[in-house]
Amino acid sequence: MELTIDDVRAAREVVRRHLPPTPMWSYPVLNATAGATVVVKHENTQPVGAFKIRGGLNLLAGLRGAPTITYSTGNHAQSMAYASHLVGADCTVVMPTGTTPAKVAAVEAWGADVILTGADLADAEAHATSLAAATGAHLVSPGDTPELVAGVGTLYLEILESRPDLDAIVVPIGSGSGAAAATIVARALAPDCAIIGVQSTASPAAHDAWRAGTDQTRPNRTRAEGLATGRSFALPQQILRDALTDFLLVTDDQIAGAQRVMATEAHTLTEGAGAAPLAAILTHPARFTGQDVAIVCTGANASPQELALLATTR
Ligand SMILES: *Cc1c(COP(=O)(O)O)cnc(C)c1O
């Protein structure tokens, strides 16, 4: 099945029933720091604090109440729990045993069942897969699910319908589903707008897979939860292969620096992944000088440890 702009437009009919468009603002002090005209797309204002809710709503709308099982340590879990709550469907999330209690609580608060098992996300995935086979529940991959890609694509419709003149959109990448959606929308609405991905040097699986042209497994040590994947995902990689303009890497410390700038110059609390696009601009200034660039602030779910680090490290 090939995803098209029509799938994203259909997803918008679903998403707009539940969520208003998110704001998109520019901040002169931030522009001066960046040496570019930066517009911030504020997905940090979503009800679960991250853009993934758009994908969850679109997927759940098509499942007609069927129970789901998925695996995640972060925002995908909250998105599935929230969307399942809205439509009254059962949702089970398998999380590694080391997941912080606050993350478990956020998912359980929306009525989803959490199963804590395994050392990492690969273990959680294996458990979720066998549980789905045993119960008949619908297994949801956080990266390889077309309905999630189409759903998150709605944020790029919002950006490019109002600003088809943009030179570039910088997108943080974990699985790559958000960036894949961005390329689909840009190709239809603004073919001259570059789509530039960014990931952490501490978790480069998607970056390395895109450069190599084949799926890859890599160390996964970034502090930025939204960028933390130990392997690439086939569906987004296949879409990104010819369509992504460029893929940049930044360090976790550069991301933390960008989080501080987002706080002081864009009035925005962001988790690491949500500041990675700004980190890319600040780290590669020549690439963006004088351009009109959108950065997607994908999420606000910074842990207490992450916030404490922002206050102390420099
Ligand atoms: C999931 C996530 C990302 C990465 O999105 P993908 O679609 O997995 O590439 C970036 N930022 C935040 C806040 C996320 O939750």
Short mmCIF file of C-alpha atoms and ligand atoms in Angstrom, two decimals:
data_model
loop_
_atom_site.label_atom_id
_atom_site.label_comp_id
_atom_site.label_asym_id
_atom_site.label_seq_id
_atom_site.Cartn_x
_atom_site.Cartn_y
_atom_site.Cartn_z
CA MET A 1 0.00 0.00 0.00
CA GLU A 2 1.48 3.33 -1.01
CA LEU A 3 0.69 6.29 1.21
CA THR A 4 -0.34 9.49 -0.55
CA ILE A 5 -1.43 13.00 0.24
CA ASP A 6 -5.05 11.74 -0.01
CA ASP A 7 -4.43 9.52 3.03
CA VAL A 8 -3.16 12.54 4.96
CA ARG A 9 -6.15 14.64 3.88
CA ALA A 10 -8.52 11.85 4.97
CA ALA A 11 -6.70 11.66 8.32
CA ARG A 12 -7.27 15.37 8.81
CA GLU A 13 -11.05 14.82 8.71
CA VAL A 14 -10.58 12.48 11.69
CA VAL A 15 -8.01 14.53 13.60
CA ARG A 16 -9.87 17.86 13.32
CA ARG A 17 -12.90 16.33 15.09
CA HIS A 18 -10.76 16.10 18.23
CA LEU A 19 -7.90 18.62 17.97
CA PRO A 20 -7.64 22.23 16.80
CA PRO A 21 -4.64 23.14 14.62
CA THR A 22 -1.58 23.88 16.78
CA PRO A 23 -0.02 27.36 16.83
CA MET A 24 2.99 28.32 14.74
CA TRP A 25 4.98 31.31 15.98
CA SER A 26 8.20 33.14 15.23
CA TYR A 27 10.34 34.83 17.92
CA PRO A 28 12.68 37.69 16.93
CA VAL A 29 15.28 36.94 19.59
CA LEU A 30 15.38 33.31 18.48
CA ASN A 31 15.69 34.40 14.85
CA ALA A 32 18.72 36.50 15.75
CA THR A 33 20.32 33.57 17.56
CA ALA A 34 19.62 31.21 14.65
CA GLY A 35 20.58 33.60 11.85
CA ALA A 36 17.40 32.50 10.08
CA THR A 37 13.68 33.19 10.25
CA VAL A 38 12.49 30.30 12.37
CA VAL A 39 8.85 29.34 12.77
CA VAL A 40 8.12 26.98 15.64
CA LYS A 41 5.28 24.50 15.12
CA HIS A 42 4.00 23.96 18.64
CA GLU A 43 3.05 20.30 18.94
CA ASN A 44 4.11 20.63 22.56
CA THR A 45 0.61 22.06 23.11
CA GLN A 46 -1.17 18.79 22.27
CA PRO A 47 -3.25 17.19 25.05
CA VAL A 48 -0.72 14.39 25.64
CA GLY A 49 2.19 16.77 25.12
CA ALA A 50 3.30 15.42 21.74
CA PHE A 51 2.40 15.22 18.04
CA LYS A 52 1.90 11.44 18.07
CA ILE A 53 -1.69 11.87 19.23
CA ARG A 54 -2.58 12.74 15.62
CA GLY A 55 -1.49 9.27 14.51
CA GLY A 56 -3.22 7.51 17.39
CA LEU A 57 -6.55 9.20 16.64
CA ASN A 58 -6.35 8.31 12.95
CA LEU A 59 -5.48 4.67 13.63
CA LEU A 60 -8.14 4.14 16.29
CA ALA A 61 -10.84 5.69 14.10
CA GLY A 62 -10.27 2.91 11.56
CA LEU A 63 -10.21 0.03 14.03
CA ARG A 64 -13.87 0.37 15.10
CA GLY A 65 -13.34 -0.43 18.75
CA ALA A 66 -11.00 -3.42 18.31
CA PRO A 67 -8.59 -3.90 21.23
CA THR A 68 -4.96 -3.05 20.56
CA ILE A 69 -1.58 -4.10 21.95
CA THR A 70 1.51 -1.98 21.43
CA TYR A 71 4.99 -1.39 22.91
CA SER A 72 6.65 1.89 23.77
CA THR A 73 8.35 3.73 26.59
CA GLY A 74 7.07 7.15 25.72
CA ASN A 75 4.77 9.33 23.70
CA HIS A 76 3.44 6.61 21.41
CA ALA A 77 2.11 4.86 24.51
CA GLN A 78 0.36 7.99 25.73
CA SER A 79 -1.06 8.63 22.26
CA MET A 80 -2.52 5.12 22.01
CA ALA A 81 -3.93 5.34 25.54
CA TYR A 82 -5.56 8.72 24.93
CA ALA A 83 -7.02 7.81 21.52
CA SER A 84 -8.32 4.48 22.87
CA HIS A 85 -9.94 6.30 25.77
CA LEU A 86 -11.72 8.67 23.36
CA VAL A 87 -13.23 5.84 21.31
CA GLY A 88 -13.80 3.49 24.25
CA ALA A 89 -11.44 0.72 23.03
CA ASP A 90 -9.20 -1.50 25.17
CA CYS A 91 -5.48 -0.74 24.90
CA THR A 92 -2.53 -2.67 26.35
CA VAL A 93 0.97 -1.20 26.35
CA VAL A 94 4.02 -3.39 27.00
CA MET A 95 6.89 -1.39 28.51
CA PRO A 96 10.39 -2.46 29.62
CA THR A 97 10.72 -3.02 33.39
CA GLY A 98 13.02 0.01 33.80
CA THR A 99 10.37 2.48 32.56
CA THR A 100 9.98 5.36 35.02
CA PRO A 101 6.83 5.20 37.20
CA ALA A 102 5.72 8.62 35.92
CA LYS A 103 5.51 7.30 32.37
CA VAL A 104 3.58 4.23 33.47
CA ALA A 105 1.20 6.45 35.45
CA ALA A 106 0.60 8.77 32.47
CA VAL A 107 -0.51 5.83 30.33
CA GLU A 108 -2.61 4.20 33.06
CA ALA A 109 -4.29 7.54 33.75
CA TRP A 110 -6.03 7.27 30.36
CA GLY A 111 -7.31 3.81 31.24
CA ALA A 112 -4.81 1.67 29.31
CA ASP A 113 -3.34 -1.53 30.79
CA VAL A 114 0.42 -1.53 31.24
CA ILE A 115 2.52 -4.70 31.29
CA LEU A 116 6.08 -4.19 32.53
CA THR A 117 8.42 -6.83 31.15
CA GLY A 118 11.86 -7.28 29.60
CA ALA A 119 15.09 -5.32 29.63
CA ASP A 120 14.47 -3.11 26.62
CA LEU A 121 12.03 -2.22 23.87
CA ALA A 122 13.01 -5.25 21.78
CA ASP A 123 11.91 -7.52 24.67
CA ALA A 124 8.71 -5.53 25.05
CA GLU A 125 8.03 -5.90 21.33
CA ALA A 126 8.54 -9.68 21.49
CA HIS A 127 6.12 -9.96 24.42
CA ALA A 128 3.52 -7.74 22.74
CA THR A 129 3.76 -9.82 19.56
CA SER A 130 3.10 -13.13 21.33
CA LEU A 131 0.34 -11.59 23.44
CA ALA A 132 -1.39 -10.28 20.32
CA ALA A 133 -1.16 -13.71 18.70
CA ALA A 134 -2.64 -15.32 21.83
CA THR A 135 -5.49 -12.83 22.39
CA GLY A 136 -6.37 -11.72 18.87
CA ALA A 137 -5.82 -8.08 19.76
CA HIS A 138 -4.53 -5.81 17.01
CA LEU A 139 -0.72 -5.43 17.26
CA VAL A 140 0.42 -1.85 16.59
CA SER A 141 4.00 -1.14 15.53
CA PRO A 142 5.02 2.39 16.54
CA GLY A 143 7.05 2.77 13.33
CA ASP A 144 5.60 0.58 10.58
CA THR A 145 1.91 1.53 10.72
CA PRO A 146 0.62 3.51 7.69
CA GLU A 147 -2.34 5.00 9.61
CA LEU A 148 0.06 6.54 12.15
CA VAL A 149 2.14 8.09 9.37
CA ALA A 150 -0.97 9.54 7.68
CA GLY A 151 -2.21 10.90 11.00
CA VAL A 152 0.98 12.70 11.97
CA GLY A 153 1.11 14.06 8.41
CA THR A 154 -1.75 16.38 9.30
CA LEU A 155 0.68 18.65 11.13
CA TYR A 156 2.61 19.17 7.88
CA LEU A 157 -0.63 20.06 6.08
CA GLU A 158 -1.10 22.77 8.71
CA ILE A 159 2.45 24.06 8.21
CA LEU A 160 2.57 24.03 4.42
CA GLU A 161 -0.97 25.22 3.72
CA SER A 162 -0.15 28.44 5.56
CA ARG A 163 3.55 28.64 4.55
CA PRO A 164 4.12 26.95 1.16
CA ASP A 165 7.03 29.38 0.66
CA LEU A 166 9.21 27.83 3.40
CA ASP A 167 12.77 26.94 2.45
CA ALA A 168 12.93 24.00 4.84
CA ILE A 169 11.25 22.05 7.63
CA VAL A 170 13.52 20.40 10.20
CA VAL A 171 12.00 17.25 11.71
CA PRO A 172 13.30 15.18 14.65
CA ILE A 173 13.48 11.48 13.77
CA GLY A 174 13.05 8.39 15.90
CA SER A 175 11.29 5.78 13.78
CA GLY A 176 10.99 8.29 10.94
CA SER A 177 7.20 8.21 10.62
CA GLY A 178 6.86 11.97 11.17
CA ALA A 179 9.56 12.81 8.64
CA ALA A 180 8.11 10.33 6.13
CA ALA A 181 4.77 12.09 6.42
CA ALA A 182 6.48 15.45 5.99
CA THR A 183 7.97 14.35 2.66
CA ILE A 184 4.59 13.13 1.39
CA VAL A 185 2.94 16.46 2.20
CA ALA A 186 5.82 18.57 0.91
CA ARG A 187 5.92 16.72 -2.40
CA ALA A 188 2.25 17.59 -2.96
CA LEU A 189 2.09 21.12 -1.54
CA ALA A 190 5.59 22.59 -1.63
CA PRO A 191 8.03 20.56 -3.74
CA ASP A 192 10.78 23.16 -3.27
CA CYS A 193 10.65 22.96 0.55
CA ALA A 194 13.54 20.85 1.88
CA ILE A 195 12.68 18.24 4.52
CA ILE A 196 15.66 17.75 6.81
CA GLY A 197 15.79 15.03 9.46
CA VAL A 198 17.75 15.16 12.71
CA GLN A 199 18.72 12.43 15.16
CA SER A 200 21.17 12.11 18.06
CA THR A 201 24.70 10.78 17.52
CA ALA A 202 23.96 8.57 20.55
CA SER A 203 21.10 6.75 18.70
CA PRO A 204 21.83 6.95 14.97
CA ALA A 205 19.90 3.89 13.64
CA ALA A 206 17.50 5.79 11.35
CA HIS A 207 20.24 8.13 10.16
CA ASP A 208 22.63 5.30 9.36
CA ALA A 209 19.90 3.28 7.64
CA TRP A 210 19.01 6.25 5.43
CA ARG A 211 22.66 6.80 4.49
CA ALA A 212 23.24 3.07 3.85
CA GLY A 213 19.96 2.42 2.05
CA THR A 214 19.31 -0.69 4.16
CA ASP A 215 17.77 -1.22 7.61
CA GLN A 216 20.23 -1.01 10.51
CA THR A 217 20.55 -1.78 14.24
CA ARG A 218 22.65 0.62 16.33
CA PRO A 219 23.49 1.48 19.96
CA ASN A 220 20.64 3.40 21.56
CA ARG A 221 21.92 5.71 24.27
CA THR A 222 20.39 9.13 23.70
CA ARG A 223 18.70 10.94 26.59
CA ALA A 224 16.12 12.26 24.10
CA GLU A 225 13.37 9.66 24.41
CA GLY A 226 11.61 10.60 21.16
CA LEU A 227 14.80 9.99 19.17
CA ALA A 228 15.66 6.75 20.96
CA THR A 229 15.37 3.76 18.66
CA GLY A 230 17.89 0.97 18.42
CA ARG A 231 16.80 -0.05 14.94
CA SER A 232 15.37 1.51 11.82
CA PHE A 233 11.79 0.89 10.65
CA ALA A 234 11.14 -0.34 7.11
CA LEU A 235 8.03 1.66 6.20
CA PRO A 236 9.34 5.14 6.98
CA GLN A 237 12.79 4.29 5.59
CA GLN A 238 11.25 3.23 2.29
CA ILE A 239 9.37 6.56 2.05
CA LEU A 240 12.36 8.62 3.18
CA ARG A 241 14.88 6.96 0.87
CA ASP A 242 14.40 9.22 -2.15
CA ALA A 243 12.30 11.94 -0.56
CA LEU A 244 14.27 13.21 2.44
CA THR A 245 16.53 16.13 1.48
CA ASP A 246 19.18 15.62 4.17
CA PHE A 247 19.71 13.97 7.55
CA LEU A 248 21.80 15.71 10.24
CA LEU A 249 23.19 14.42 13.53
CA VAL A 250 23.57 16.41 16.76
CA THR A 251 24.93 15.42 20.17
CA ASP A 252 22.81 15.13 23.31
CA ASP A 253 24.65 18.14 24.75
CA GLN A 254 23.79 20.22 21.67
CA ILE A 255 20.17 19.15 22.16
CA ALA A 256 20.28 20.26 25.81
CA GLY A 257 21.68 23.62 24.70
CA ALA A 258 18.79 24.01 22.25
CA GLN A 259 16.29 23.11 25.00
CA ARG A 260 17.65 26.05 27.03
CA VAL A 261 17.31 28.38 24.04
CA MET A 262 13.73 27.18 23.44
CA ALA A 263 12.94 27.95 27.08
CA THR A 264 14.45 31.42 27.14
CA GLU A 265 13.85 32.64 23.56
CA ALA A 266 10.68 30.80 22.49
CA HIS A 267 8.90 30.61 25.87
CA THR A 268 8.66 26.88 25.38
CA LEU A 269 9.28 23.90 27.60
CA THR A 270 10.37 21.11 25.29
CA GLU A 271 11.65 17.61 25.75
CA GLY A 272 14.98 16.82 24.05
CA ALA A 273 13.46 15.52 20.81
CA GLY A 274 11.40 18.69 20.43
CA ALA A 275 14.54 20.84 20.58
CA ALA A 276 16.61 18.67 18.21
CA PRO A 277 15.55 20.69 15.12
CA LEU A 278 16.82 23.90 16.71
CA ALA A 279 20.00 22.08 17.74
CA ALA A 280 20.49 21.16 14.07
CA ILE A 281 20.17 24.80 13.01
CA LEU A 282 22.51 26.05 15.74
CA THR A 283 25.05 23.29 14.96
CA HIS A 284 24.94 23.71 11.16
CA PRO A 285 24.30 27.47 10.81
CA ALA A 286 25.70 27.80 7.27
CA ARG A 287 23.07 25.34 6.03
CA PHE A 288 20.23 27.68 7.11
CA THR A 289 21.55 31.27 7.09
CA GLY A 290 18.95 33.74 5.87
CA GLN A 291 16.33 31.05 5.17
CA ASP A 292 12.73 30.68 6.31
CA VAL A 293 12.76 27.45 8.30
CA ALA A 294 10.04 25.66 10.27
CA ILE A 295 11.13 23.57 13.25
CA VAL A 296 8.71 21.07 14.70
CA CYS A 297 8.63 21.20 18.49
CA THR A 298 7.31 17.65 18.63
CA GLY A 299 6.82 17.30 22.37
CA ALA A 300 6.99 18.69 25.89
CA ASN A 301 7.29 15.56 28.00
CA ALA A 302 10.61 16.23 29.67
CA SER A 303 11.25 14.05 32.71
CA PRO A 304 12.21 15.64 36.06
CA GLN A 305 15.78 14.31 35.53
CA GLU A 306 15.91 15.96 32.11
CA LEU A 307 14.72 19.28 33.53
CA ALA A 308 17.24 19.15 36.36
CA LEU A 309 20.03 18.59 33.84
CA LEU A 310 18.99 21.74 31.95
CA ALA A 311 19.36 23.81 35.08
CA THR A 312 22.77 22.46 36.04
CA THR A 313 24.82 21.61 32.93
CA ARG A 314 26.40 24.27 30.74
C1 LIG B 1 8.19 9.94 18.57
C2 LIG B 1 8.78 11.27 18.72
C3 LIG B 1 9.67 11.79 17.77
C4 LIG B 1 10.13 11.00 16.57
O1 LIG B 1 9.07 10.72 15.69
P1 LIG B 1 9.12 9.48 14.70
O2 LIG B 1 7.86 9.60 13.94
O3 LIG B 1 9.20 8.23 15.53
O4 LIG B 1 10.34 9.65 13.85
C5 LIG B 1 10.13 13.07 17.95
N1 LIG B 1 9.77 13.82 19.01
C6 LIG B 1 8.92 13.36 19.94
C7 LIG B 1 8.56 14.24 21.08
C8 LIG B 1 8.39 12.07 19.83
O5 LIG B 1 7.54 11.61 20.76
#
